[in-house]
Tab-separated table of C-alpha atoms in Angstrom:
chain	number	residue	atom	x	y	z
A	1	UNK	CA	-9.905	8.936	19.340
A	2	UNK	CA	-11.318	12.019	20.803
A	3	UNK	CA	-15.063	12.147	20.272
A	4	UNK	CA	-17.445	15.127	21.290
A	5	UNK	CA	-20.734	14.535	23.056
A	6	UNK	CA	-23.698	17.018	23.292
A	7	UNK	CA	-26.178	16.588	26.016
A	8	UNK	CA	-28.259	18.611	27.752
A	9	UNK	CA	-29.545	16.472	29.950
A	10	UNK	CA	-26.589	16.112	32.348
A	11	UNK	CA	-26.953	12.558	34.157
A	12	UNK	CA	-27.510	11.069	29.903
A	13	UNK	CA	-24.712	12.891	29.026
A	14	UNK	CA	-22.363	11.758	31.684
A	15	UNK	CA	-23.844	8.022	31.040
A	16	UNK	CA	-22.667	8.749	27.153
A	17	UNK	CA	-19.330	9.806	27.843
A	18	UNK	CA	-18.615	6.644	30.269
A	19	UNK	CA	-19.878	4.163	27.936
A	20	UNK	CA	-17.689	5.952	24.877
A	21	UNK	CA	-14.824	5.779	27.327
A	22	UNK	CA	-15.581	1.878	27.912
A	23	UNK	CA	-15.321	1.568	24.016
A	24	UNK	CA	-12.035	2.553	23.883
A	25	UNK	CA	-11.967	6.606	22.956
A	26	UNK	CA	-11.795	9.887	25.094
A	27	UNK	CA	-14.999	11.685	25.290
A	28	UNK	CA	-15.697	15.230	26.117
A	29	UNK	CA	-18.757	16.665	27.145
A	30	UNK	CA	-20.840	19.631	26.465
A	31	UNK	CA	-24.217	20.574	27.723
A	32	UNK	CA	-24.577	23.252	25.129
A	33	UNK	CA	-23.528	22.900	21.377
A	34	UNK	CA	-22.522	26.505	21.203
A	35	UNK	CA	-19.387	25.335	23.190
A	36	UNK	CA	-18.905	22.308	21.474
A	37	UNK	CA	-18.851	24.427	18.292
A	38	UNK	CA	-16.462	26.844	19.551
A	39	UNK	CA	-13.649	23.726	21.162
A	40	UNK	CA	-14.168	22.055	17.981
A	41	UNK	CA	-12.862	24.963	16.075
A	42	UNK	CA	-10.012	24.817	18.468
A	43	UNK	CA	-9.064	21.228	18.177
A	44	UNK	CA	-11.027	19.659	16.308
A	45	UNK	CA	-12.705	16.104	17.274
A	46	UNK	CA	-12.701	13.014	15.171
A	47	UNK	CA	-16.499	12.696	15.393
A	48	UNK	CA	-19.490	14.312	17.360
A	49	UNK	CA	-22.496	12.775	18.912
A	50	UNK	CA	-25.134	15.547	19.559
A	51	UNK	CA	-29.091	14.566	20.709
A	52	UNK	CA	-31.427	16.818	18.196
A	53	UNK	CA	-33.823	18.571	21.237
A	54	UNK	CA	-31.680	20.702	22.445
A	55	UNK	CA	-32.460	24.453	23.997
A	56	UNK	CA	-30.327	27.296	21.837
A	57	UNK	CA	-28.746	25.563	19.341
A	58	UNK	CA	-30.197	22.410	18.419
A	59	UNK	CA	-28.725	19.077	16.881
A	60	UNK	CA	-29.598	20.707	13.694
A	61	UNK	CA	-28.028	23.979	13.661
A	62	UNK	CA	-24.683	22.198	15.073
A	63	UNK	CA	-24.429	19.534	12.070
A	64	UNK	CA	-25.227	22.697	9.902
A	65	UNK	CA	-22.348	24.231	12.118
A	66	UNK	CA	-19.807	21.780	11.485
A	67	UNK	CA	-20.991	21.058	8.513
A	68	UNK	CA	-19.596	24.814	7.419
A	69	UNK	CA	-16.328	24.271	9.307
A	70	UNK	CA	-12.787	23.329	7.004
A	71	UNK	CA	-12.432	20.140	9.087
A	72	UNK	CA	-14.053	16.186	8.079
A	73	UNK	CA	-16.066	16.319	11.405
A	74	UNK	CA	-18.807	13.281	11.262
A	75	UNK	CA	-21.936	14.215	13.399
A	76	UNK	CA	-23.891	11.175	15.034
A	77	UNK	CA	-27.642	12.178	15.810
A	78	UNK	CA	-29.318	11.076	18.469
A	79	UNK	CA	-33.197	11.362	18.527
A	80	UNK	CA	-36.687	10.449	20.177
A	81	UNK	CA	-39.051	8.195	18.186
A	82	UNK	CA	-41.389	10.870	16.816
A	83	UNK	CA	-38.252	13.314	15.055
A	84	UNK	CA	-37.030	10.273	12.853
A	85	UNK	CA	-38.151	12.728	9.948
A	86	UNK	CA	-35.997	15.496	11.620
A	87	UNK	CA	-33.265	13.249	11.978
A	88	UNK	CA	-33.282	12.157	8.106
A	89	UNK	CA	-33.181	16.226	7.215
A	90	UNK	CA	-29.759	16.394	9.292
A	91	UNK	CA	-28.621	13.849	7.101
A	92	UNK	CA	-29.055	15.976	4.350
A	93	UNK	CA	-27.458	18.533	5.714
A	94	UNK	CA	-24.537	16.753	6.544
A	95	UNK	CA	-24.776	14.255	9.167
A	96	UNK	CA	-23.456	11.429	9.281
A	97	UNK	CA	-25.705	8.867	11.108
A	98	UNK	CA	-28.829	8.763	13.743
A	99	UNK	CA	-29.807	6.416	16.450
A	100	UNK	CA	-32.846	6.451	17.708
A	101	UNK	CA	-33.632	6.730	21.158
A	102	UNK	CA	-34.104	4.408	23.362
A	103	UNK	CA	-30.398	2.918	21.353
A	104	UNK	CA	-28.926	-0.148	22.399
A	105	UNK	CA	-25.613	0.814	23.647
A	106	UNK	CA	-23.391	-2.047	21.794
A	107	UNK	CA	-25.418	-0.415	18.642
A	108	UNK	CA	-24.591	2.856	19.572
A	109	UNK	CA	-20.661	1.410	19.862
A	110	UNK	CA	-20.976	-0.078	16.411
A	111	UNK	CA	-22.222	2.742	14.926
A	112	UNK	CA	-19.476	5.463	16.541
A	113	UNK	CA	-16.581	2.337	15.446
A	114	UNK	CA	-17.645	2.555	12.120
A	115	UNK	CA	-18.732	6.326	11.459
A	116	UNK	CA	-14.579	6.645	12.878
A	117	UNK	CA	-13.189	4.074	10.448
A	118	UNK	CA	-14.923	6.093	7.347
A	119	UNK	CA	-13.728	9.458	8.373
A	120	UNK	CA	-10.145	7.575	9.321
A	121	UNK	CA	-10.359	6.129	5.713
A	122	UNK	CA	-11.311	9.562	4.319
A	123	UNK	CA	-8.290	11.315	6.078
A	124	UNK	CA	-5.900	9.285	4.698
A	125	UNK	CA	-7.218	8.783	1.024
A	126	UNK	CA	-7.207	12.818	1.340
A	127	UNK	CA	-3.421	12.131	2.610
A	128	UNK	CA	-2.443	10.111	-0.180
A	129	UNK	CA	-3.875	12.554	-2.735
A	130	UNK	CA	-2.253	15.033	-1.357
A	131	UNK	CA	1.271	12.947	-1.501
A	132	UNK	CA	0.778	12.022	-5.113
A	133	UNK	CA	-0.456	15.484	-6.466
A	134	UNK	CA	2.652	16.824	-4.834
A	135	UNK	CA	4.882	13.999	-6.392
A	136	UNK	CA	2.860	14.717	-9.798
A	137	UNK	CA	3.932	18.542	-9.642
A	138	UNK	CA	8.007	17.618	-10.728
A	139	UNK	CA	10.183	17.137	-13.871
A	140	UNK	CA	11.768	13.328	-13.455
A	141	UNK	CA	14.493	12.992	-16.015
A	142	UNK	CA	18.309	12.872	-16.490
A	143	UNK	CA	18.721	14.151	-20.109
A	144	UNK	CA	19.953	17.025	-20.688
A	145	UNK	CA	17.354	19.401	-22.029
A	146	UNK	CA	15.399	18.373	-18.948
A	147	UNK	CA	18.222	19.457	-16.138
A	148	UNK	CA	18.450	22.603	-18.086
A	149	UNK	CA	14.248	23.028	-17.868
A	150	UNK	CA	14.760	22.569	-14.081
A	151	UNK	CA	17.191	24.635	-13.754
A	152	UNK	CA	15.976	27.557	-15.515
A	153	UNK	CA	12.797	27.390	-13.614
A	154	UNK	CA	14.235	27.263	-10.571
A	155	UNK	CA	16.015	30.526	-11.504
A	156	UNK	CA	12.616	32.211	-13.023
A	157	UNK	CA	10.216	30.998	-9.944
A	158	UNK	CA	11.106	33.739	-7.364
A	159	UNK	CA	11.368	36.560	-9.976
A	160	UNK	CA	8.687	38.916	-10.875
A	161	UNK	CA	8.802	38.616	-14.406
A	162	UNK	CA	6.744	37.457	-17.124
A	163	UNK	CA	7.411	33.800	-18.808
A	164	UNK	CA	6.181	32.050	-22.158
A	165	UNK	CA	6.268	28.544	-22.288
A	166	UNK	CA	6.775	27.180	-25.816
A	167	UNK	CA	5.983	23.352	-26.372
A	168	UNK	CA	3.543	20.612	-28.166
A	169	UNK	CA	0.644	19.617	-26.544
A	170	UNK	CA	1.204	17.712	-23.407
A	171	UNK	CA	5.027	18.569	-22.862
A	172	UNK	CA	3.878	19.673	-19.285
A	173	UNK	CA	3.256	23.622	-20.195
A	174	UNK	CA	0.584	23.468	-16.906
A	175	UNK	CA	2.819	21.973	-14.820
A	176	UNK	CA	6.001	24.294	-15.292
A	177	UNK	CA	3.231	27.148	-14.845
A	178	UNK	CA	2.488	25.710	-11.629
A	179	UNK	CA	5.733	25.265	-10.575
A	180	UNK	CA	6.361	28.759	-11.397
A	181	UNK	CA	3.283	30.181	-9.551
A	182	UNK	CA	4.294	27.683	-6.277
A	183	UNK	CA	7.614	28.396	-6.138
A	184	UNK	CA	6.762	32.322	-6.586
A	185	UNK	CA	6.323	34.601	-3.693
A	186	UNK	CA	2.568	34.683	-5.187
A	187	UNK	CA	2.380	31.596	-3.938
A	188	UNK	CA	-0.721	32.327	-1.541
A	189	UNK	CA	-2.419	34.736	-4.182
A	190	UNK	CA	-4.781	33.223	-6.642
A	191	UNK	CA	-3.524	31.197	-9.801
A	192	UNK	CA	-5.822	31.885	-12.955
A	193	UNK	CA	-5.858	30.384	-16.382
A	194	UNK	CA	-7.794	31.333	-19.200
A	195	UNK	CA	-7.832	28.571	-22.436
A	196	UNK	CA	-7.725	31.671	-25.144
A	197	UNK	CA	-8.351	28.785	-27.699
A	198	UNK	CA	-11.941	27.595	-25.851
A	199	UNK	CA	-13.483	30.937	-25.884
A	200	UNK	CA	-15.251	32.618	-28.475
A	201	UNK	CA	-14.286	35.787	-29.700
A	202	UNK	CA	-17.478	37.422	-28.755
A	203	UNK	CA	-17.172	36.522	-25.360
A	204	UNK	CA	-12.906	37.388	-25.310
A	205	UNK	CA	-13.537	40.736	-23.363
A	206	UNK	CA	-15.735	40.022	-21.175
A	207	UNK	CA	-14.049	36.917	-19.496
A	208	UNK	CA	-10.332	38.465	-19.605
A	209	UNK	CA	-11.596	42.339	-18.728
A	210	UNK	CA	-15.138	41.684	-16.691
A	211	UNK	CA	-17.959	44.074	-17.148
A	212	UNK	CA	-20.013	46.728	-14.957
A	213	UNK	CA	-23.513	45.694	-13.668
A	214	UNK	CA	-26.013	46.879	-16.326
A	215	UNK	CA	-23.247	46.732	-18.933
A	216	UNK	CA	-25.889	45.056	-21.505
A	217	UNK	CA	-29.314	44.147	-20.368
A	218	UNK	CA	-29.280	41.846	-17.608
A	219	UNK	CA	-25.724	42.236	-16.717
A	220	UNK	CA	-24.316	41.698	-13.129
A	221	UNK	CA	-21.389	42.934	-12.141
A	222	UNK	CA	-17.966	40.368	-12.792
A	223	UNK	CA	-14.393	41.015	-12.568
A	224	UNK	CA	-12.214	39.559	-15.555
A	225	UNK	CA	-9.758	36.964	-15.456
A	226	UNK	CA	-6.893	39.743	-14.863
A	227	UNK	CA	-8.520	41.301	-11.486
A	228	UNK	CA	-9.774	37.312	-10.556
A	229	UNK	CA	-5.563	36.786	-10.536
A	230	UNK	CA	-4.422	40.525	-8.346
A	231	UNK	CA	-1.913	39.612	-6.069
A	232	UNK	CA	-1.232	36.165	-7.959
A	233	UNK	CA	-0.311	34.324	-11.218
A	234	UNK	CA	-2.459	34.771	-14.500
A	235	UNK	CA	-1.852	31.756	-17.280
A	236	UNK	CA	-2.474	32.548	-20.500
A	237	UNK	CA	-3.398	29.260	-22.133
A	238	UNK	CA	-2.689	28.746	-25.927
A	239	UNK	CA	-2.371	32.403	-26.293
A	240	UNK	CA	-1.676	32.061	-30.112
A	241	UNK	CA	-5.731	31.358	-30.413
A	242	UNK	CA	-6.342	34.904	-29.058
A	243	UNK	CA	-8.245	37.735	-31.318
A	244	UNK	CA	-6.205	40.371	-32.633
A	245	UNK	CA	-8.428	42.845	-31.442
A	246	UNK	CA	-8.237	41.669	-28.129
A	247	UNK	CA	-4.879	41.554	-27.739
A	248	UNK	CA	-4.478	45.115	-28.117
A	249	UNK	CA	-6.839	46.068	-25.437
A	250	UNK	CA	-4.470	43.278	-23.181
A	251	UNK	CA	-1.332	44.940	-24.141
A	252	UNK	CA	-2.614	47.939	-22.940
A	253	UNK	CA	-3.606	46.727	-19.811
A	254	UNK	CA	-0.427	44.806	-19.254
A	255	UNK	CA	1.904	47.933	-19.995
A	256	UNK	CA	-0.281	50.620	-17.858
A	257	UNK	CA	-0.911	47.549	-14.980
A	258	UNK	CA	-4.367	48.462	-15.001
A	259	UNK	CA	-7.654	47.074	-16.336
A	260	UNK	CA	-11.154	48.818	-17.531
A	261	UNK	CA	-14.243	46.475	-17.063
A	262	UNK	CA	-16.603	46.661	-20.154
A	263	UNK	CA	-19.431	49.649	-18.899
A	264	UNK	CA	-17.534	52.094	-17.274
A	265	UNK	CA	-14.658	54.607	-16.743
A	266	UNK	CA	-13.007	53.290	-13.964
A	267	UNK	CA	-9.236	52.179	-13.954
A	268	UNK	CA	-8.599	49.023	-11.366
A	269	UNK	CA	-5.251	48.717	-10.690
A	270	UNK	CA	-3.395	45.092	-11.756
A	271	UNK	CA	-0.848	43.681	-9.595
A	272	UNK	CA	-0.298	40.012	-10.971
A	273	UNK	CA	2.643	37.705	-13.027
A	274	UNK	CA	1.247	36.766	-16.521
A	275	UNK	CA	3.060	32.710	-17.621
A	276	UNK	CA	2.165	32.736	-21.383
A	277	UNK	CA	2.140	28.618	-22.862
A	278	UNK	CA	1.999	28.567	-26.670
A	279	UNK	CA	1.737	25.287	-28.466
A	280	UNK	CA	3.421	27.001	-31.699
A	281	UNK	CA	6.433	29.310	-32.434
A	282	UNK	CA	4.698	32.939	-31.483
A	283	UNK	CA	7.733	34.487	-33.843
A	284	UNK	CA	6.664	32.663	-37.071
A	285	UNK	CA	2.741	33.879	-35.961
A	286	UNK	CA	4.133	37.386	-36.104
A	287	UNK	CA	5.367	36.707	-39.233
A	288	UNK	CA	2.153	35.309	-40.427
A	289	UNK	CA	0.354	38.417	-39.155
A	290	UNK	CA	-1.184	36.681	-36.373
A	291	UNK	CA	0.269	37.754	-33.303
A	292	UNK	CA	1.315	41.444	-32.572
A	293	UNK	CA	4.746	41.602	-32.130
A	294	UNK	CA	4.610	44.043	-29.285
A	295	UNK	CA	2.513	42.249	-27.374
A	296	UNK	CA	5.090	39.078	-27.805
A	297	UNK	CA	7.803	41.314	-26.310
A	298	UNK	CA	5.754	42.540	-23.166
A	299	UNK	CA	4.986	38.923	-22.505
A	300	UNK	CA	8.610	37.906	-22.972
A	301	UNK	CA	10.502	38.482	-19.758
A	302	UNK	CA	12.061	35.381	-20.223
A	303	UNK	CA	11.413	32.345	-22.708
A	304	UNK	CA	11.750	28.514	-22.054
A	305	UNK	CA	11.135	25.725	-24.369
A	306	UNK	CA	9.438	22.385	-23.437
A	307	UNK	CA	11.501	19.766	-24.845
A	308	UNK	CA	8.893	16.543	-26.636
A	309	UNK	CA	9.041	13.546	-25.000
A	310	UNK	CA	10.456	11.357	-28.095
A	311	UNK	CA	13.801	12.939	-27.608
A	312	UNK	CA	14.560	12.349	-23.944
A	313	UNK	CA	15.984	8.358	-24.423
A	314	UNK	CA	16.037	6.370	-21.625
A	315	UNK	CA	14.111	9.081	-19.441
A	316	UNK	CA	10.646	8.664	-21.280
A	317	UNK	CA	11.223	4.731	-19.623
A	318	UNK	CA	12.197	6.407	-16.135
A	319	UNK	CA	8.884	8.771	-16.355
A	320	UNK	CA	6.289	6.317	-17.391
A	321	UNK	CA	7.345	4.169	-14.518
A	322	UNK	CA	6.857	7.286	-11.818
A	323	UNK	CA	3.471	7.427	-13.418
A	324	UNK	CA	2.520	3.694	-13.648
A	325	UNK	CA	3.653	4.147	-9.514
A	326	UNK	CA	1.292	6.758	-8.957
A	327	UNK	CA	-1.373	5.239	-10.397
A	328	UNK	CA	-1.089	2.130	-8.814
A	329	UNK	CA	-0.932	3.569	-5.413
A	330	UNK	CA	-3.921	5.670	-6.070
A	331	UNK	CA	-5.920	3.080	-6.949
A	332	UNK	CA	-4.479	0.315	-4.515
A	333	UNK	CA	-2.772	-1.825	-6.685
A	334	UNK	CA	1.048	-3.283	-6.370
A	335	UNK	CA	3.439	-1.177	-8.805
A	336	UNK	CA	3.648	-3.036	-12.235
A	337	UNK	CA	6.809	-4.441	-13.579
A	338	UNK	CA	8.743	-2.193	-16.329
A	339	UNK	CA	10.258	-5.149	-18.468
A	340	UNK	CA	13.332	-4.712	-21.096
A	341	UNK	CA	10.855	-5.174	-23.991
A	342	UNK	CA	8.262	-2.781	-22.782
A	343	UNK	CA	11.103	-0.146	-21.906
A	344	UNK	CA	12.277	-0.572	-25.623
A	345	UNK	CA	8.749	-0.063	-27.601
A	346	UNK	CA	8.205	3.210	-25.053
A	347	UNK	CA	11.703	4.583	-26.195
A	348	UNK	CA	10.316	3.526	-29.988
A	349	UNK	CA	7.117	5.188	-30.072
A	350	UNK	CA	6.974	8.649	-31.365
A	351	UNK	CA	4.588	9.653	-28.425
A	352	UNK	CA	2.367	12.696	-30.173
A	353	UNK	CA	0.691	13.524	-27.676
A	354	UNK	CA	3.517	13.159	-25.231
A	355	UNK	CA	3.818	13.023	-21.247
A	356	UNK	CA	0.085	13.631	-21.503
A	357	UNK	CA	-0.371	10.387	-23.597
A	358	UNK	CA	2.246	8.559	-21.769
A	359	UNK	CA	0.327	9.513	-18.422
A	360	UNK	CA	-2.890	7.589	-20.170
A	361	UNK	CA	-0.634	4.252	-21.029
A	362	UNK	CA	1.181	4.398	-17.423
A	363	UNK	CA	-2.413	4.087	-15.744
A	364	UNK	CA	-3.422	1.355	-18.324
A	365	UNK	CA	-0.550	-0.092	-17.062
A	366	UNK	CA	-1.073	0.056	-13.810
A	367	UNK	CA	-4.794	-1.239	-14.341
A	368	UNK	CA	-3.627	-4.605	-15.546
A	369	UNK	CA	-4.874	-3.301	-19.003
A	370	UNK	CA	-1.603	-3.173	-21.219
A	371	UNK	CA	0.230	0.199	-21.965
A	372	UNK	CA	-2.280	-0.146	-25.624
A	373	UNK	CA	1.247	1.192	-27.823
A	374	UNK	CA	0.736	1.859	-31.384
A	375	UNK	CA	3.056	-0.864	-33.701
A	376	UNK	CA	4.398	1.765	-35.357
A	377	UNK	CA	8.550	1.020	-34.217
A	378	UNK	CA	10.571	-0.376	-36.836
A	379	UNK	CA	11.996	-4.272	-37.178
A	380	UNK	CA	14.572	-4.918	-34.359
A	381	UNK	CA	18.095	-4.300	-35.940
A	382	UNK	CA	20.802	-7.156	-34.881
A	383	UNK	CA	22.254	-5.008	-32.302
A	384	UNK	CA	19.286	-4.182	-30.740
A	385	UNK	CA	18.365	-8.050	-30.413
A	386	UNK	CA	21.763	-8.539	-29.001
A	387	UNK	CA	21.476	-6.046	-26.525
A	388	UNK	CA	17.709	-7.301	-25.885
A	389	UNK	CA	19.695	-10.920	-25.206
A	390	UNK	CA	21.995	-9.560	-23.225
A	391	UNK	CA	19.661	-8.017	-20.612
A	392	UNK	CA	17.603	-10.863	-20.415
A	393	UNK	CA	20.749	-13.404	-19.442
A	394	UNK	CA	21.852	-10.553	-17.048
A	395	UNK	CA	18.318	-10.528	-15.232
A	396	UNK	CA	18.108	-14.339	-15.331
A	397	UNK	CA	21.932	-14.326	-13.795
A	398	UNK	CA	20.498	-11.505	-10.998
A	399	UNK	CA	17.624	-13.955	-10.214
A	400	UNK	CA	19.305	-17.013	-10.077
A	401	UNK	CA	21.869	-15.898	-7.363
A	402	UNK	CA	19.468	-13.771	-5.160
A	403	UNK	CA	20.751	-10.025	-7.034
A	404	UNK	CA	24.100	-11.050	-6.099
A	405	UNK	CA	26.008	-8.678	-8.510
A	406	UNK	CA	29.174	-9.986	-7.533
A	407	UNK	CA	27.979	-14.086	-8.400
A	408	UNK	CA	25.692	-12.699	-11.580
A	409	UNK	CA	29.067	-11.095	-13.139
A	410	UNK	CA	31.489	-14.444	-11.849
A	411	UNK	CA	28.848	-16.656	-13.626
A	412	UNK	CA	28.734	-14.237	-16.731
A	413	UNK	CA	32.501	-14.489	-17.124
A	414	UNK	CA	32.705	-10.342	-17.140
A	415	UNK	CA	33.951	-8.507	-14.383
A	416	UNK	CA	32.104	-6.997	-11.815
A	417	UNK	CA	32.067	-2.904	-13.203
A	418	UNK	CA	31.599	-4.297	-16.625
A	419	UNK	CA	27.900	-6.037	-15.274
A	420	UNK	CA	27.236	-2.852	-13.232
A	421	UNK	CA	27.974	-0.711	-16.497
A	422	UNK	CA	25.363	-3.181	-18.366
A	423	UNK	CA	23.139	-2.803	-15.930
A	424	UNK	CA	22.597	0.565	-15.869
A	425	UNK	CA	22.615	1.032	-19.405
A	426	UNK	CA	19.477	-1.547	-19.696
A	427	UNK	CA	18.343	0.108	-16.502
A	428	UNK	CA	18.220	-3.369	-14.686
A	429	UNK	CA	18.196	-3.368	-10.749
A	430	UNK	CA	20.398	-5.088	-8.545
């Protein structure tokens, strides 16, 4: 690993690059930090051992430095015996360690080993967050309403035109919004949602239209939520909750594509995709008198429904297992087993709160804690014990001849598509 030292006392810093080379990394040296600073912006190093004394920029002002910079850069600070107080203060500011001169050089060794293991550690628990948020952000399922969802998404995504997103809670509104905005050439622009059902009224205007400094007493100067998204993806969030009054003022701002802050005259001009998610039929609200009709039309370039997870059969078995995955990974554990009788009670349960709730039981799962399912499924009819039998003599068959399919269906007295059929239907590996 390539580690930076900063020295500038040439003969100690030539000493500290041999002896880092001896422990097994490549070091580069630097008599000034300024240069240090500007390679490590370059190509940056897995760690940096700087002394604190230094003329120009000190120890401190290049932890400070790095500290600043994008990049997980640990900083090692070496110091004389009277700036141990020093050297605690560039802890605070970010370093990672200090030795304190004169060092013992296998100490020094042990300290750079394990300063490189923790950011090495850090790197790749970063990595594997990143994997599993981007293995989150996807629709799993074969039914139906689900390809459809998919597809239609994949149609809407590069298109610069409004979307609602109808659905109960938890159906994955957020996610299709994200997938939208990602998928979007807005992609790099800002993403913005605004919960219309967590704000109070009062405070409506200011958040989604921002205000002028001095607009009431003590007022600073804030753009709303629609400049905050310019040259990106607003989400309105639950946009049933939203004042009347207030959705006037938005309609009027959506159709002109520019927005007034509260305190003065001047127009700012909007350039930004607005994904509506509504928890309840917007139509019927206009019916109630709830929700302006001609605000639901502006909104409505296009219109997808989230299908609830109670209706998707054998998928709502498929996605609690991707989740149960994720979470095990995450949190180090091995994958838990999906059994026949657990991938029965999940297709059983109503799910109200739905892939949110299933989300919860997947990581319970995966916790060693039990999916914690309601009771709420009916007594087993006699087919559904048969077919309950049936899978568990076709797993027992797998297991005692090694997943042979071919044996497993020979012993079984059924031929060979027949057991693959069965299989798949219980959703049974081979």
């Amino acid at each position: 690993m390539t580690v930076f030292v900063v020295d500038d006392d040439a003969d100690h810093l030539a000493a500290l690059c041999d002896l880092i080379e001896v422990g097994g990394h490549t070091a580069t040296g630097f008599l000034q930090a300024e240069h240090a600073i500007e390679a490590a912006r370059k190509n940056p190093p897995k760690a940096i051992l700087t002394d604190l004394r230094m003329p120009g920029m000190d120890g401190m002002a290049l932890t400070e430095a790095v500290t600043d910079m994008a990049a997980d850069i640990p900083v090692i600070m070496l110091t004389g015996h009277g700036d141990v107080a020093a050297a605690v203060k560039a802890i605070q500011a970010g370093a990672e360690d200090f030795l304190e001169k004169p060092y013992d050089a296998q100490h020094l060794l042990s300290v750079l080993n394990r300063t490189l293991r923790a950011q090495a550690t850090r790197a790749e628990l970063a990595r594997l967050q990143t994997e599993l948020a981007q293995q989150a952000d996807t629709i799993l399922g074969e039914n139906a309403a689900l390809v459809a969802l998919r597809d239609q998404l994949s149609a809407l995504a590069p298109l610069n035109v409004d979307v609602i997103l109808t659905g109960e809670t938890g159906t994955g509104k957020e996610l299709c919004a994200r997938i939208l905005h990602t998928a979007s050439p807005r992609t790099t622009g800002p993403y913005v949602a605004l919960n219309c059902a967590a704000l109070p009224e009062s405070l409506f205007e200011f958040e989604v239209f921002g205000h002028a400094a001095a607009a009431f007493p003590g007022a600073l100067e804030k753009p709303g939520k629609l400049e905050s998204a310019n040259g990106g993806t607003l989400v309105l969030d639950e946009i049933e909750a939203m004042p009347l009054p207030v959705q006037a003022k938005l309609l009027r701002a959506l159709q002109e594509r520019q927005v007034e802050r509260l305190g003065e005259n001047q127009l700012r001009p909007l350039d930004l995709r607005i994904i509506t998610t509504a928890k309840t039929d917007l139509r019927q609200a206009i019916t109630e008198g709830r929700f302006r009709a001609d605000l639901f039309y502006r909104l409505n370039g296009a219109e997808l429904h989230l299908p609830p997870l109670r209706g998707l059969g054998p998928d709502i078995a498929l996605i609690f297992a991707h989740y149960a995955t994720l979470a095990a990974r995450l949190y180090g554990r091995t994958a838990p087993d999906i059994s026949i009788s657990l991938r029965r009670d999940l297709q059983r349960h109503d799910w109200p709160g739905n892939i949110r709730e299933l989300k919860t039981a997947a990581e319970r799962l995966a916790l060693g804690l039990g999916p914690s399912l309601p009771q709420n499924a009916q007594a087993e009819t006699l087919p559904e014990r048969v077919a309950a039998y049936e899978a568990r003599e076709i797993a027992a068959a797998l297991d005692r001849f090694n997943q042979s399919v071919e044996r497993a269906a020979q012993s079984l007295g059924i031929p060979r598509r027949t057991l693959a059929d069965k299989m798949a239907r219980y959703g049974i590996k081979g």
